[in-house]
Short mmCIF file of C-alpha atoms in Angstrom, two decimals:
data_model
loop_
_atom_site.label_atom_id
_atom_site.label_comp_id
_atom_site.label_asym_id
_atom_site.label_seq_id
_atom_site.Cartn_x
_atom_site.Cartn_y
_atom_site.Cartn_z
CA ASP A 27 155.06 116.70 122.43
CA VAL A 28 155.88 120.41 122.85
CA LYS A 29 152.64 122.39 123.23
CA VAL A 30 152.50 126.17 123.07
CA THR A 31 149.00 127.49 123.66
CA GLN A 32 147.54 131.06 123.28
CA SER A 33 144.65 132.37 125.41
CA SER A 34 142.33 133.29 122.32
CA ARG A 35 141.94 132.08 118.41
CA TYR A 36 139.77 135.30 117.71
CA LEU A 37 139.71 138.37 119.47
CA VAL A 38 137.69 141.82 118.70
CA LYS A 39 138.34 144.81 120.61
CA ARG A 40 137.91 148.67 119.98
CA THR A 41 140.32 151.29 119.51
CA GLY A 42 141.83 152.47 122.63
CA GLU A 43 141.41 149.28 124.51
CA LYS A 44 144.04 147.70 126.48
CA VAL A 45 144.64 144.00 125.08
CA PHE A 46 146.39 141.04 126.74
CA LEU A 47 147.46 138.28 124.54
CA GLU A 48 148.76 135.47 126.75
CA CYS A 49 151.07 132.59 125.74
CA VAL A 50 152.10 129.37 127.70
CA GLN A 51 154.65 126.85 126.57
CA ASP A 52 154.86 123.38 128.75
CA MET A 53 158.53 122.26 127.73
CA ASP A 54 160.51 124.59 130.32
CA HIS A 55 161.83 126.58 127.27
CA GLU A 56 164.10 129.57 127.79
CA ASN A 57 163.01 131.65 124.95
CA MET A 58 159.68 132.87 124.08
CA PHE A 59 158.85 135.01 121.17
CA TRP A 60 156.05 137.18 120.05
CA TYR A 61 155.32 137.96 116.13
CA ARG A 62 152.76 139.34 113.92
CA GLN A 63 151.85 138.16 110.45
CA ASP A 64 150.57 140.28 107.91
CA PRO A 65 149.70 139.36 104.18
CA GLY A 66 152.81 140.18 102.04
CA LEU A 67 154.97 141.16 104.86
CA GLY A 68 155.55 137.69 106.52
CA LEU A 69 156.36 136.97 110.24
CA ARG A 70 157.71 140.11 112.01
CA LEU A 71 159.39 139.87 115.77
CA ILE A 72 157.73 142.18 118.06
CA TYR A 73 159.69 141.07 121.27
CA PHE A 74 161.27 138.00 122.58
CA SER A 75 162.48 136.82 126.02
CA TYR A 76 165.11 134.77 127.03
CA ASP A 77 164.57 134.29 130.75
CA VAL A 78 162.05 135.55 133.28
CA LYS A 79 161.89 139.07 133.49
CA MET A 80 164.19 139.56 130.57
CA LYS A 81 163.10 140.84 127.27
CA GLU A 82 164.60 142.38 124.36
CA LYS A 83 162.93 144.41 121.37
CA GLY A 84 162.32 142.99 118.18
CA ASP A 85 161.86 144.57 114.81
CA ILE A 86 158.41 146.30 115.40
CA PRO A 87 158.25 146.63 119.13
CA GLU A 88 156.24 150.24 119.04
CA GLY A 89 152.80 150.20 120.46
CA TYR A 90 153.43 146.92 122.29
CA SER A 91 154.93 145.82 125.74
CA VAL A 92 155.41 142.28 127.36
CA SER A 93 155.75 140.56 130.51
CA ARG A 94 157.37 137.39 131.66
CA GLU A 95 156.83 136.75 135.32
CA LYS A 96 157.25 132.79 135.08
CA LYS A 97 159.07 130.85 132.82
CA GLU A 98 155.97 129.28 130.86
CA ARG A 99 154.05 132.36 130.32
CA PHE A 100 154.89 135.47 127.92
CA SER A 101 151.96 137.84 127.46
CA LEU A 102 151.83 140.52 124.97
CA ILE A 103 150.33 143.77 125.81
CA LEU A 104 148.59 146.31 123.63
CA GLU A 105 148.23 149.53 125.92
CA SER A 106 145.95 151.16 123.44
CA ALA A 107 144.87 149.29 120.56
CA SER A 108 144.72 150.93 117.09
CA THR A 109 143.32 149.63 113.99
CA ASN A 110 146.83 149.33 112.26
CA GLN A 111 147.49 146.39 115.10
CA THR A 112 144.58 144.31 113.36
CA SER A 113 146.92 141.10 112.50
CA MET A 114 147.43 137.55 113.36
CA TYR A 115 149.66 137.30 116.39
CA LEU A 116 151.91 134.11 116.87
CA CYS A 117 153.83 133.08 120.01
CA ALA A 118 156.59 130.62 119.77
CA SER A 119 159.11 129.21 122.40
CA ARG A 120 162.53 127.48 121.88
CA ALA A 121 164.83 125.71 124.30
CA GLY A 122 168.11 127.08 123.20
CA GLY A 123 169.98 129.13 120.21
CA THR A 124 168.49 129.67 116.80
CA THR A 125 169.40 126.27 115.41
CA ASP A 126 167.01 124.71 117.84
CA THR A 127 163.45 123.93 116.94
CA GLN A 128 161.12 126.80 117.30
CA TYR A 129 157.69 125.88 118.52
CA PHE A 130 154.65 127.96 117.20
CA GLY A 131 151.32 128.54 118.94
CA PRO A 132 148.16 128.27 116.99
CA GLY A 133 147.92 132.15 116.73
CA THR A 134 145.50 134.80 117.73
CA ARG A 135 143.45 136.71 115.01
CA LEU A 136 142.91 140.28 116.44
CA THR A 137 140.77 142.70 115.07
CA VAL A 138 140.58 146.32 116.14
CA LEU A 139 137.73 148.25 115.25
CA LYS B 4 166.42 143.97 99.53
CA ASN B 5 164.88 141.16 101.93
CA GLU B 6 167.74 139.07 103.42
CA VAL B 7 165.48 135.94 102.83
CA GLU B 8 163.63 135.58 99.31
CA GLN B 9 161.45 132.77 98.26
CA SER B 10 159.94 132.02 94.84
CA PRO B 11 157.53 131.55 93.76
CA GLN B 12 155.09 133.42 96.01
CA ASN B 13 152.31 131.59 94.98
CA LEU B 14 151.99 128.11 93.39
CA THR B 15 148.91 126.00 92.11
CA ALA B 16 149.40 122.29 91.11
CA GLN B 17 147.51 119.24 90.23
CA GLU B 18 147.70 116.33 92.39
CA GLY B 19 150.43 114.14 91.86
CA GLU B 20 152.75 116.90 90.73
CA PHE B 21 156.37 117.59 91.72
CA ILE B 22 156.87 120.85 93.42
CA THR B 23 159.80 122.78 94.03
CA ILE B 24 160.01 125.83 96.14
CA ASN B 25 162.95 128.00 96.50
CA CYS B 26 164.86 130.03 98.81
CA SER B 27 167.66 132.37 98.80
CA TYR B 28 169.56 134.29 101.32
CA SER B 29 172.09 136.96 101.61
CA VAL B 30 173.51 136.46 105.10
CA GLY B 31 175.81 134.19 106.75
CA ILE B 32 173.87 131.36 108.53
CA SER B 33 174.21 128.51 110.84
CA ALA B 34 171.15 126.87 109.93
CA LEU B 35 168.20 127.08 107.42
CA HIS B 36 164.77 126.07 108.58
CA TRP B 37 161.63 125.18 106.27
CA LEU B 38 158.19 125.61 108.05
CA GLN B 39 154.67 124.82 107.01
CA GLN B 40 151.73 126.74 108.03
CA HIS B 41 148.18 125.38 107.19
CA PRO B 42 145.11 127.53 106.81
CA GLY B 43 144.02 128.50 110.47
CA GLY B 44 147.55 129.63 111.49
CA GLY B 45 149.66 127.08 113.40
CA ILE B 46 153.27 126.65 112.14
CA VAL B 47 155.20 123.49 112.15
CA SER B 48 159.03 122.94 111.55
CA LEU B 49 159.55 120.57 108.73
CA PHE B 50 163.23 120.63 108.46
CA MET B 51 166.65 122.27 109.90
CA LEU B 52 169.67 121.78 107.91
CA SER B 53 173.17 123.11 107.51
CA SER B 54 174.48 121.19 104.67
CA GLY B 55 173.26 118.66 102.06
CA LYS B 56 170.00 117.03 101.89
CA LYS B 57 167.23 115.84 104.48
CA LYS B 58 164.19 113.53 103.43
CA HIS B 59 161.09 113.19 105.51
CA GLY B 60 158.35 111.05 103.47
CA ARG B 61 157.35 112.91 100.34
CA LEU B 62 159.60 116.28 101.38
CA ILE B 63 162.90 116.63 100.44
CA ALA B 64 165.19 120.00 101.48
CA THR B 65 168.53 120.52 99.92
CA ILE B 66 170.90 123.22 100.67
CA ASN B 67 173.68 124.78 98.80
CA ILE B 68 175.82 126.89 101.33
CA GLN B 69 178.33 128.32 98.60
CA GLU B 70 175.34 129.45 96.49
CA LYS B 71 173.28 130.88 99.49
CA HIS B 72 170.27 128.57 98.03
CA SER B 73 168.00 126.03 99.47
CA SER B 74 164.88 124.29 97.75
CA LEU B 75 162.01 122.23 99.51
CA HIS B 76 160.46 119.43 97.07
CA ILE B 77 157.42 117.52 97.42
CA THR B 78 156.87 114.40 95.37
CA ALA B 79 153.58 113.17 94.30
CA SER B 80 151.83 116.14 95.70
CA HIS B 81 148.46 115.87 97.52
CA PRO B 82 145.89 118.50 98.41
CA ARG B 83 146.85 118.08 101.97
CA ASP B 84 150.07 119.79 101.26
CA SER B 85 148.26 122.93 100.42
CA ALA B 86 149.77 125.39 102.94
CA VAL B 87 152.12 128.17 103.34
CA TYR B 88 155.82 127.07 103.40
CA ILE B 89 158.21 129.46 104.90
CA CYS B 90 161.99 129.63 104.65
CA ALA B 91 163.91 130.89 107.56
CA VAL B 92 167.62 131.05 108.48
CA SER B 93 169.82 131.21 111.76
CA PRO B 94 172.02 134.08 110.99
CA ALA B 95 175.60 133.45 111.84
CA MET B 96 177.09 134.64 115.07
CA ASN B 97 178.73 137.71 113.90
CA TYR B 98 175.54 138.92 112.05
CA GLY B 99 174.00 142.08 113.47
CA GLY B 100 170.23 142.03 114.14
CA SER B 101 167.71 140.94 116.68
CA GLN B 102 169.70 138.56 118.52
CA GLY B 103 168.39 135.18 118.90
CA ASN B 104 165.89 135.74 116.08
CA LEU B 105 165.53 133.71 112.87
CA ILE B 106 165.04 135.81 109.67
CA PHE B 107 162.08 134.65 107.69
CA GLY B 108 160.92 134.77 104.25
CA LYS B 109 157.61 135.83 103.26
CA GLY B 110 156.39 132.35 102.53
CA THR B 111 155.00 130.53 99.23
CA LYS B 112 151.44 129.68 99.15
CA LEU B 113 150.77 126.31 97.67
CA SER B 114 147.46 124.99 96.67
CA VAL B 115 147.14 121.57 95.21
CA LYS B 116 144.16 120.87 93.32
CA PRO B 117 142.54 117.27 93.23
#
């Protein structure tokens, strides 16, 4: 069974703090993704990575950065958290192209006060 | 206009009812996915299809490529089917957009009452 884990289920941070969200997958997948999910807006892609140290901006990268130093781990970084980054963050991984199954982590509900 | 539209946005049903959720898309695709998200967050893949029909238990997914439309049916619905159902498409190779990304609908929230 593919497993995608995220470092926290719930996180509360203050405005201006640096926030790290970590995602680990155990199936040697090439591709990893970070999404945020907001009511009425659905899933929106922040960044994705198709290989170690490789990344591409998604639809809403502003205010975020990512790091992929090892194949199994993909980190999302909020350099200076703001209240409008309060959201559910979902990580996903996928072996190949978009016709392969995408596996999601359980999500991190981040609240920025 | 969103490239993937789902209807209805919200659906309440009684246990045992037959349920249909619809998905229409406006881009060329290589495949369409149906995903399920239970309260609490985790998303699982139910189906991926590029033509015809697939069945798994009480769930049936169909796609009509010419009409750019897919439906997800649930027969004999049960309260444990309560979840958000998300339609997503794999865009065709010539589609400009975030490469490697699926295009997601906003989801349909299903509540099945006992």
